[in-house]
Coordinates of N, CA and C in Angstrom, one line a residue:
I1 N -64.1 77.5 1.2 CA -64.4 76.8 2.5 C -62.7 76.2 2.8
R2 N -62.4 75.4 1.1 CA -61.0 74.0 0.6 C -60.2 74.6 1.4
I3 N -60.1 75.8 0.1 CA -58.6 76.8 0.8 C -58.4 76.7 2.3
V4 N -58.9 77.2 2.8 CA -59.5 78.0 4.4 C -58.3 76.8 4.7
L5 N -59.9 75.5 4.4 CA -59.4 74.4 5.3 C -57.1 73.7 4.8
D6 N -57.4 73.6 4.2 CA -56.1 73.3 3.3 C -54.9 74.1 3.9
E7 N -55.5 75.1 3.9 CA -54.0 76.4 4.4 C -53.8 76.0 6.2
V8 N -55.2 75.7 6.6 CA -54.9 75.6 7.8 C -54.1 74.9 8.2
Q9 N -54.3 73.2 7.8 CA -53.3 72.5 7.9 C -52.0 72.3 7.6
R10 N -51.7 73.2 6.3 CA -50.8 74.0 6.8 C -50.0 74.3 7.3
V11 N -50.4 75.9 7.9 CA -49.8 76.3 8.9 C -49.6 75.4 10.3
N12 N -51.0 74.3 10.4 CA -50.5 73.8 11.5 C -49.6 72.6 11.7
R13 N -48.7 72.1 10.5 CA -47.8 71.3 9.8 C -46.2 72.0 10.5
I14 N -46.3 73.5 9.9 CA -45.2 74.0 9.8 C -45.6 74.7 10.9
V15 N -46.3 75.0 12.1 CA -46.1 74.7 13.6 C -45.9 73.8 14.3
K16 N -46.4 72.1 13.7 CA -45.8 70.8 14.9 C -44.5 70.7 14.0
H17 N -43.8 71.8 13.2 CA -42.2 71.8 12.9 C -41.8 72.2 13.8
F18 N -42.1 73.1 14.7 CA -41.1 74.0 14.7 C -41.2 73.9 16.3
L19 N -42.6 72.8 16.8 CA -42.3 72.3 18.4 C -41.5 71.3 18.3
S20 N -41.5 70.3 17.3 CA -40.4 69.5 17.5 C -39.9 69.5 17.4
L21 N -39.2 70.4 16.3 CA -37.5 71.5 16.3 C -37.3 71.3 17.9
A22 N -37.3 72.6 18.5 CA -37.6 73.0 20.1 C -37.3 72.2 20.6
R23 N -38.2 70.9 20.8 CA -38.2 69.9 22.3 C -39.0 68.6 21.4
P24 N -37.7 68.2 21.2 CA -38.0 66.6 20.4 C -38.6 65.8 21.5
P25 N -39.8 64.9 20.7 CA -40.6 64.2 21.6 C -39.4 62.7 21.4
K26 N -39.0 62.3 23.0 CA -38.2 61.2 23.6 C -39.3 59.5 22.6
L27 N -38.2 59.3 21.6 CA -38.3 58.2 21.3 C -39.4 56.9 22.0
Q28 N -41.0 56.7 21.9 CA -41.5 55.4 21.9 C -41.0 54.8 21.7
P29 N -40.5 53.8 21.4 CA -40.8 52.7 21.0 C -41.5 51.6 21.6
Q30 N -41.8 50.6 20.0 CA -42.5 49.6 20.9 C -42.8 48.8 20.3
E31 N -42.8 47.3 20.2 CA -43.2 46.1 18.5 C -44.0 46.2 18.0
F32 N -44.0 46.5 16.5 CA -45.1 46.4 15.7 C -45.2 45.9 14.2
E33 N -45.6 45.9 13.6 CA -45.2 45.6 12.2 C -44.9 46.0 11.5
L34 N -44.4 46.2 10.8 CA -44.2 47.3 10.1 C -44.9 47.3 8.2
D35 N -45.4 46.6 7.9 CA -46.6 46.3 6.6 C -47.8 47.3 7.3
G36 N -47.4 47.4 8.0 CA -49.0 48.4 8.7 C -49.0 49.0 8.2
L37 N -47.5 50.0 8.6 CA -47.1 51.4 9.2 C -47.3 52.2 7.5
L38 N -46.2 51.0 7.1 CA -46.8 51.8 5.9 C -47.5 51.5 5.2
E39 N -48.4 50.5 4.9 CA -49.5 50.6 4.2 C -51.1 52.1 5.2
K40 N -50.4 52.5 6.1 CA -50.9 53.3 6.5 C -50.4 54.8 5.7
T41 N -49.1 55.1 5.7 CA -48.6 55.4 5.3 C -49.0 55.9 3.5
L42 N -49.1 54.9 2.3 CA -48.9 54.9 1.9 C -51.2 55.4 1.4
A43 N -51.7 55.5 2.2 CA -52.9 56.0 2.2 C -52.7 57.0 2.7
I44 N -51.8 58.0 3.0 CA -52.0 59.0 3.5 C -51.7 59.9 2.9
I45 N -50.6 59.2 1.9 CA -50.4 60.1 1.0 C -50.5 60.2 -0.4
A46 N -51.4 58.9 -1.3 CA -52.1 58.6 -1.7 C -52.8 59.7 -2.6
P47 N -53.7 60.3 -1.2 CA -54.7 61.4 -2.4 C -53.9 63.0 -3.0
Q48 N -53.1 63.1 -1.8 CA -52.2 64.4 -3.2 C -51.1 64.0 -3.8
A49 N -50.8 62.5 -4.0 CA -50.1 61.6 -5.6 C -51.5 62.1 -6.3
T50 N -52.5 61.5 -6.0 CA -53.5 60.8 -7.1 C -53.8 62.7 -8.0
L51 N -54.0 63.2 -7.0 CA -54.8 64.9 -7.1 C -53.8 65.6 -8.3
K52 N -52.5 65.1 -8.3 CA -51.2 65.3 -9.2 C -51.3 64.7 -10.4
G53 N -51.4 63.3 -10.8 CA -51.8 62.5 -11.9 C -51.0 61.3 -11.4
L54 N -50.2 61.4 -10.3 CA -49.2 59.8 -10.7 C -49.4 59.1 -9.9
E55 N -48.9 58.2 -9.4 CA -49.3 57.0 -9.6 C -48.0 56.6 -7.9
V56 N -48.6 56.3 -7.6 CA -48.5 55.5 -6.0 C -47.9 54.4 -6.1
E57 N -47.0 53.2 -5.9 CA -46.4 52.2 -5.8 C -46.2 52.1 -4.4
G58 N -46.2 50.6 -3.5 CA -46.1 50.1 -2.6 C -45.6 48.2 -2.7
A59 N -43.7 48.7 -2.9 CA -43.2 47.0 -2.9 C -42.7 46.8 -1.4
F60 N -44.0 46.0 -0.7 CA -42.8 45.2 0.7 C -44.5 44.1 1.1
E61 N -44.0 43.2 1.5 CA -44.6 42.5 2.2 C -44.0 41.4 3.7
S62 N -45.3 41.5 4.0 CA -44.3 40.1 5.2 C -42.5 40.5 5.5
I63 N -41.9 42.2 5.7 CA -40.8 42.7 6.2 C -41.3 42.3 8.1
G64 N -42.2 42.2 8.5 CA -42.4 41.7 9.6 C -42.0 42.4 10.9
R65 N -41.4 42.5 12.1 CA -42.3 43.0 13.5 C -41.4 44.2 13.8
I66 N -41.0 45.5 14.1 CA -40.3 45.6 14.3 C -40.3 47.2 15.3
K67 N -38.7 46.9 16.8 CA -39.0 47.7 17.0 C -38.7 49.3 17.5
A68 N -39.4 50.6 17.3 CA -38.8 51.3 17.2 C -40.4 52.3 17.4
D69 N -40.1 53.5 17.3 CA -41.0 54.8 18.2 C -42.1 54.8 16.4
P70 N -43.6 54.2 16.5 CA -44.2 54.3 14.6 C -44.5 55.2 14.7
E71 N -45.7 56.4 15.5 CA -45.4 58.0 15.4 C -44.5 58.5 14.4
Q72 N -42.8 58.0 14.7 CA -41.8 59.1 14.6 C -41.8 58.4 13.2
L73 N -42.0 57.4 13.5 CA -41.1 56.2 11.7 C -42.3 56.7 10.7
E74 N -43.5 56.8 11.3 CA -44.4 57.6 10.4 C -44.3 59.1 10.0
Q75 N -43.7 60.2 10.6 CA -43.4 60.6 9.9 C -42.6 60.8 9.3
A76 N -41.5 60.7 9.1 CA -40.7 61.5 8.6 C -40.9 60.2 7.5
L77 N -41.6 59.4 7.0 CA -41.8 58.4 6.1 C -42.2 59.3 5.1
L78 N -43.3 60.3 6.1 CA -44.6 61.4 5.3 C -44.1 62.7 4.8
N79 N -42.7 62.9 5.0 CA -41.6 64.6 5.3 C -41.4 63.7 3.9
L80 N -41.3 62.6 3.9 CA -39.7 61.9 2.6 C -41.1 61.8 1.5
L81 N -42.2 61.1 1.7 CA -43.2 61.0 0.8 C -43.6 62.1 0.3
G82 N -43.7 63.1 0.7 CA -44.5 64.4 1.4 C -43.7 65.0 0.0
N83 N -41.9 65.2 -0.4 CA -41.5 66.0 -0.6 C -41.2 65.1 -2.2
A84 N -41.4 63.6 -2.2 CA -41.5 62.8 -3.4 C -42.9 63.5 -4.7
V85 N -44.1 63.4 -4.0 CA -44.5 64.1 -4.2 C -44.9 65.4 -5.3
E86 N -44.6 66.6 -4.0 CA -44.6 67.6 -4.1 C -43.1 68.0 -5.4
A87 N -42.0 67.1 -5.6 CA -40.8 67.0 -6.7 C -41.7 66.3 -8.6
T88 N -42.3 65.9 -8.1 CA -42.5 64.8 -9.5 C -44.4 65.4 -9.7
S89 N -44.0 65.8 -11.3 CA -45.1 65.8 -12.0 C -45.8 65.0 -12.8
T90 N -45.0 64.1 -13.1 CA -45.9 63.0 -13.7 C -44.3 61.9 -13.5
G91 N -44.9 60.5 -13.2 CA -44.1 59.8 -13.4 C -45.0 58.7 -12.4
R92 N -44.1 58.8 -11.0 CA -44.8 57.6 -9.8 C -44.2 57.8 -8.3
V93 N -44.0 57.7 -7.5 CA -43.8 57.7 -6.2 C -44.0 56.7 -5.6
L94 N -42.6 55.9 -5.2 CA -43.0 54.6 -4.7 C -42.4 54.1 -3.3
L95 N -42.6 53.1 -1.9 CA -42.3 52.9 -0.6 C -41.3 51.7 -1.4
A96 N -40.6 51.3 -1.0 CA -40.0 50.0 -0.8 C -39.9 49.5 0.2
A97 N -39.5 48.2 1.0 CA -38.8 48.1 2.2 C -38.6 46.6 2.3
R98 N -37.7 46.0 3.3 CA -37.1 44.3 2.6 C -36.4 44.2 3.9
P99 N -36.5 43.1 4.2 CA -35.5 42.8 5.5 C -34.0 42.8 4.5
L100 N -33.0 43.4 6.1 CA -31.7 43.0 5.4 C -31.1 42.8 6.1
N101 N -29.9 41.6 7.2 CA -29.6 40.7 8.0 C -29.7 42.0 9.4
G102 N -30.6 41.1 10.6 CA -30.9 42.5 11.6 C -31.3 43.9 11.4
A103 N -32.3 44.3 10.0 CA -32.5 45.5 10.2 C -33.8 45.0 8.7
V104 N -33.8 46.7 8.9 CA -34.4 46.8 7.5 C -34.3 48.0 6.8
E105 N -34.3 47.8 5.2 CA -33.8 48.9 4.3 C -35.6 49.1 3.8
L106 N -35.5 51.0 3.8 CA -36.9 52.1 3.7 C -36.0 52.3 1.9
V107 N -36.8 52.5 1.4 CA -37.1 53.0 0.1 C -38.4 53.6 -0.3
V108 N -37.9 55.6 -0.7 CA -38.9 56.7 -1.2 C -37.6 57.1 -2.5
E109 N -39.0 56.5 -3.3 CA -38.2 57.2 -4.8 C -39.7 57.7 -5.4
D110 N -38.1 59.2 -6.3 CA -39.9 59.6 -7.4 C -38.8 59.4 -8.6
T111 N -40.2 60.0 -9.5 CA -39.6 60.1 -11.0 C -39.4 61.9 -11.5
G112 N -39.3 63.1 -10.0 CA -39.3 64.3 -10.0 C -38.1 64.9 -10.3
T113 N -39.0 66.0 -10.4 CA -36.9 67.1 -11.2 C -35.3 66.1 -10.7
G114 N -35.2 66.0 -9.3 CA -33.9 65.2 -8.8 C -33.3 66.9 -8.6
I115 N -32.2 66.0 -7.2 CA -32.4 66.9 -6.8 C -30.7 67.6 -7.0
P116 N -30.1 69.0 -7.4 CA -28.8 69.8 -8.2 C -27.7 69.5 -7.3
L117 N -27.0 69.3 -8.0 CA -25.4 68.5 -7.0 C -24.6 69.0 -6.0
E118 N -25.1 70.8 -5.8 CA -24.5 72.0 -5.3 C -25.0 71.9 -4.7
N119 N -26.9 71.4 -4.0 CA -28.1 71.4 -3.4 C -28.0 70.3 -2.8
M120 N -27.0 69.4 -2.7 CA -26.9 67.9 -1.9 C -26.3 67.6 -0.2
E121 N -25.1 68.7 -0.6 CA -25.0 68.1 1.3 C -25.7 69.5 1.9
R122 N -26.9 69.9 1.2 CA -27.1 70.3 2.5 C -28.8 71.2 2.3
I123 N -29.1 69.0 1.9 CA -31.1 69.0 2.2 C -31.1 68.3 3.3
F124 N -30.9 67.9 4.7 CA -31.3 68.2 5.3 C -30.3 69.2 6.4
D125 N -29.9 70.0 6.3 CA -30.3 71.0 7.2 C -31.3 72.4 7.5
L126 N -31.3 72.1 8.5 CA -32.8 72.8 9.1 C -33.0 74.3 8.6
Y127 N -34.1 74.3 7.7 CA -34.4 75.6 6.8 C -33.5 75.7 6.0
F128 N -33.2 74.5 5.2 CA -33.1 75.1 3.9 C -33.7 74.0 3.2
T129 N -33.7 75.3 2.5 CA -35.6 74.8 1.6 C -35.4 75.8 0.2
T130 N -35.5 75.1 -0.7 CA -35.7 75.4 -3.0 C -36.9 76.3 -2.7
K131 N -37.8 76.3 -2.6 CA -39.9 76.2 -2.2 C -39.8 77.3 -2.1
Q132 N -40.8 77.6 -2.6 CA -41.2 79.5 -2.5 C -42.2 79.3 -1.0
E133 N -43.2 78.3 -0.8 CA -43.6 77.9 0.2 C -42.6 77.3 1.3
G134 N -42.3 76.3 0.7 CA -41.3 75.5 1.7 C -40.5 76.1 3.2
T135 N -40.2 75.4 4.0 CA -39.7 75.2 5.8 C -38.7 75.1 5.8
G136 N -38.2 73.9 5.5 CA -37.2 73.2 5.1 C -36.9 72.7 6.4
L137 N -38.0 71.7 6.9 CA -38.0 71.7 7.8 C -37.8 70.2 7.5
G138 N -39.2 69.7 6.5 CA -39.2 68.1 6.5 C -38.3 67.1 6.5
L139 N -37.1 67.1 5.3 CA -35.7 66.2 5.6 C -35.2 66.7 6.7
G140 N -34.8 67.5 6.9 CA -33.9 67.6 8.7 C -34.6 67.1 9.5
L141 N -35.6 67.1 9.8 CA -36.9 66.1 10.8 C -37.2 64.5 10.8
A142 N -36.5 64.4 9.2 CA -37.0 62.8 8.9 C -35.5 62.5 9.0
H143 N -34.6 62.6 8.6 CA -33.4 62.8 9.3 C -32.6 63.2 10.5
R144 N -33.0 63.1 11.4 CA -33.2 63.7 13.3 C -33.6 62.1 13.7
I145 N -34.7 62.2 12.8 CA -35.7 60.7 13.4 C -35.4 59.8 13.0
I146 N -34.5 59.2 12.1 CA -33.6 57.8 11.0 C -32.7 58.2 11.8
S147 N -31.8 58.7 12.6 CA -30.8 59.1 13.2 C -30.4 58.4 14.7
E148 N -32.4 58.9 15.8 CA -32.5 59.0 16.8 C -32.8 57.7 16.9
H149 N -33.2 56.9 15.8 CA -33.7 54.9 15.9 C -32.5 54.3 15.2
G150 N -31.0 55.1 15.2 CA -30.0 53.9 15.3 C -29.3 53.8 13.5
G151 N -30.3 54.5 12.9 CA -30.6 54.8 11.8 C -29.6 55.3 10.0
R152 N -30.1 55.4 8.8 CA -29.6 56.6 8.1 C -29.8 56.2 7.2
I153 N -30.3 57.5 6.4 CA -30.4 58.2 5.3 C -30.0 58.5 4.5
D154 N -29.3 57.1 3.4 CA -28.9 58.1 2.0 C -29.5 58.5 0.9
V155 N -28.8 59.4 0.2 CA -29.7 59.9 -0.6 C -28.7 59.4 -2.1
Q156 N -29.5 58.8 -3.8 CA -29.2 59.3 -4.8 C -30.4 60.8 -5.8
S157 N -29.7 61.2 -6.4 CA -30.5 62.0 -7.3 C -29.8 62.4 -8.5
Q158 N -31.0 62.2 -9.4 CA -30.1 62.5 -11.1 C -31.3 64.2 -11.1
V159 N -30.5 65.1 -11.3 CA -31.0 66.4 -11.8 C -32.3 66.0 -12.8
G160 N -33.8 65.9 -13.1 CA -34.5 65.6 -14.6 C -34.8 63.9 -14.2
A161 N -34.2 63.3 -13.3 CA -34.9 61.7 -13.6 C -35.8 61.3 -12.6
G162 N -35.0 62.0 -11.3 CA -35.5 61.8 -9.6 C -34.5 62.0 -8.6
T163 N -35.7 61.6 -7.5 CA -34.7 61.4 -6.3 C -34.7 59.3 -5.6
R164 N -34.0 59.0 -4.8 CA -34.4 57.8 -4.4 C -33.9 58.1 -2.5
F165 N -34.5 57.9 -2.0 CA -33.3 58.2 0.0 C -33.8 56.8 0.1
T166 N -32.5 55.9 0.8 CA -32.5 54.1 2.0 C -32.4 54.4 2.7
I167 N -32.3 54.3 3.0 CA -33.1 54.0 4.9 C -33.1 52.7 5.5
H168 N -31.4 52.7 6.0 CA -31.6 51.7 6.5 C -31.6 51.6 8.3
L169 N -32.0 50.9 9.0 CA -33.1 51.2 10.0 C -32.5 49.6 11.0
P170 N -32.4 49.5 12.1 CA -32.3 47.9 12.2 C -33.8 47.4 13.5
R171 N -34.1 46.6 13.5 CA -34.8 45.7 13.9 C -35.4 46.6 15.2
D172 N -34.2 46.3 15.8 CA -34.6 46.8 17.3 C -33.9 47.2 18.2
R173 N -34.0 48.6 18.2 CA -33.8 49.8 18.6 C -34.5 49.9 20.4
T174 N -34.1 49.4 21.5 CA -34.5 50.2 22.3 C -34.1 52.0 23.3

């Protein structure tokens, strides 16, 4: 029963990804405490990481309020964190945040396999994946969501050492 439920959830996620690409939802910006969203996101991803024996770390406090679409921002972070957990067999996954001159810097970092140089320029392309079970939608969706918020995602990776996604997000996106 557990396997069937897991597979139903996986298929549901794939369908949701396709639907959000076909008709991306309009941003619904609202003011909210970013710390709460970050804590919630870590709580969602922690069981998956714990099953793999990974440490999950959160490095943020008193980031304060931002104006953004909390649901879409959560989705982007979950896509990045989910990839981090999948790419990491031992070590840790980190979600960090800090205020930065009218903006916020968010970091998702892992000690996973890293991204080969030849794949770096394509990781945000829709349907590009190196995973056998992957759809190639997660990073493309995360990139679109952050871009629509007026932000950007930078990536640094070293094969065998891990990957670091850094998101620069304005505090007030209207």
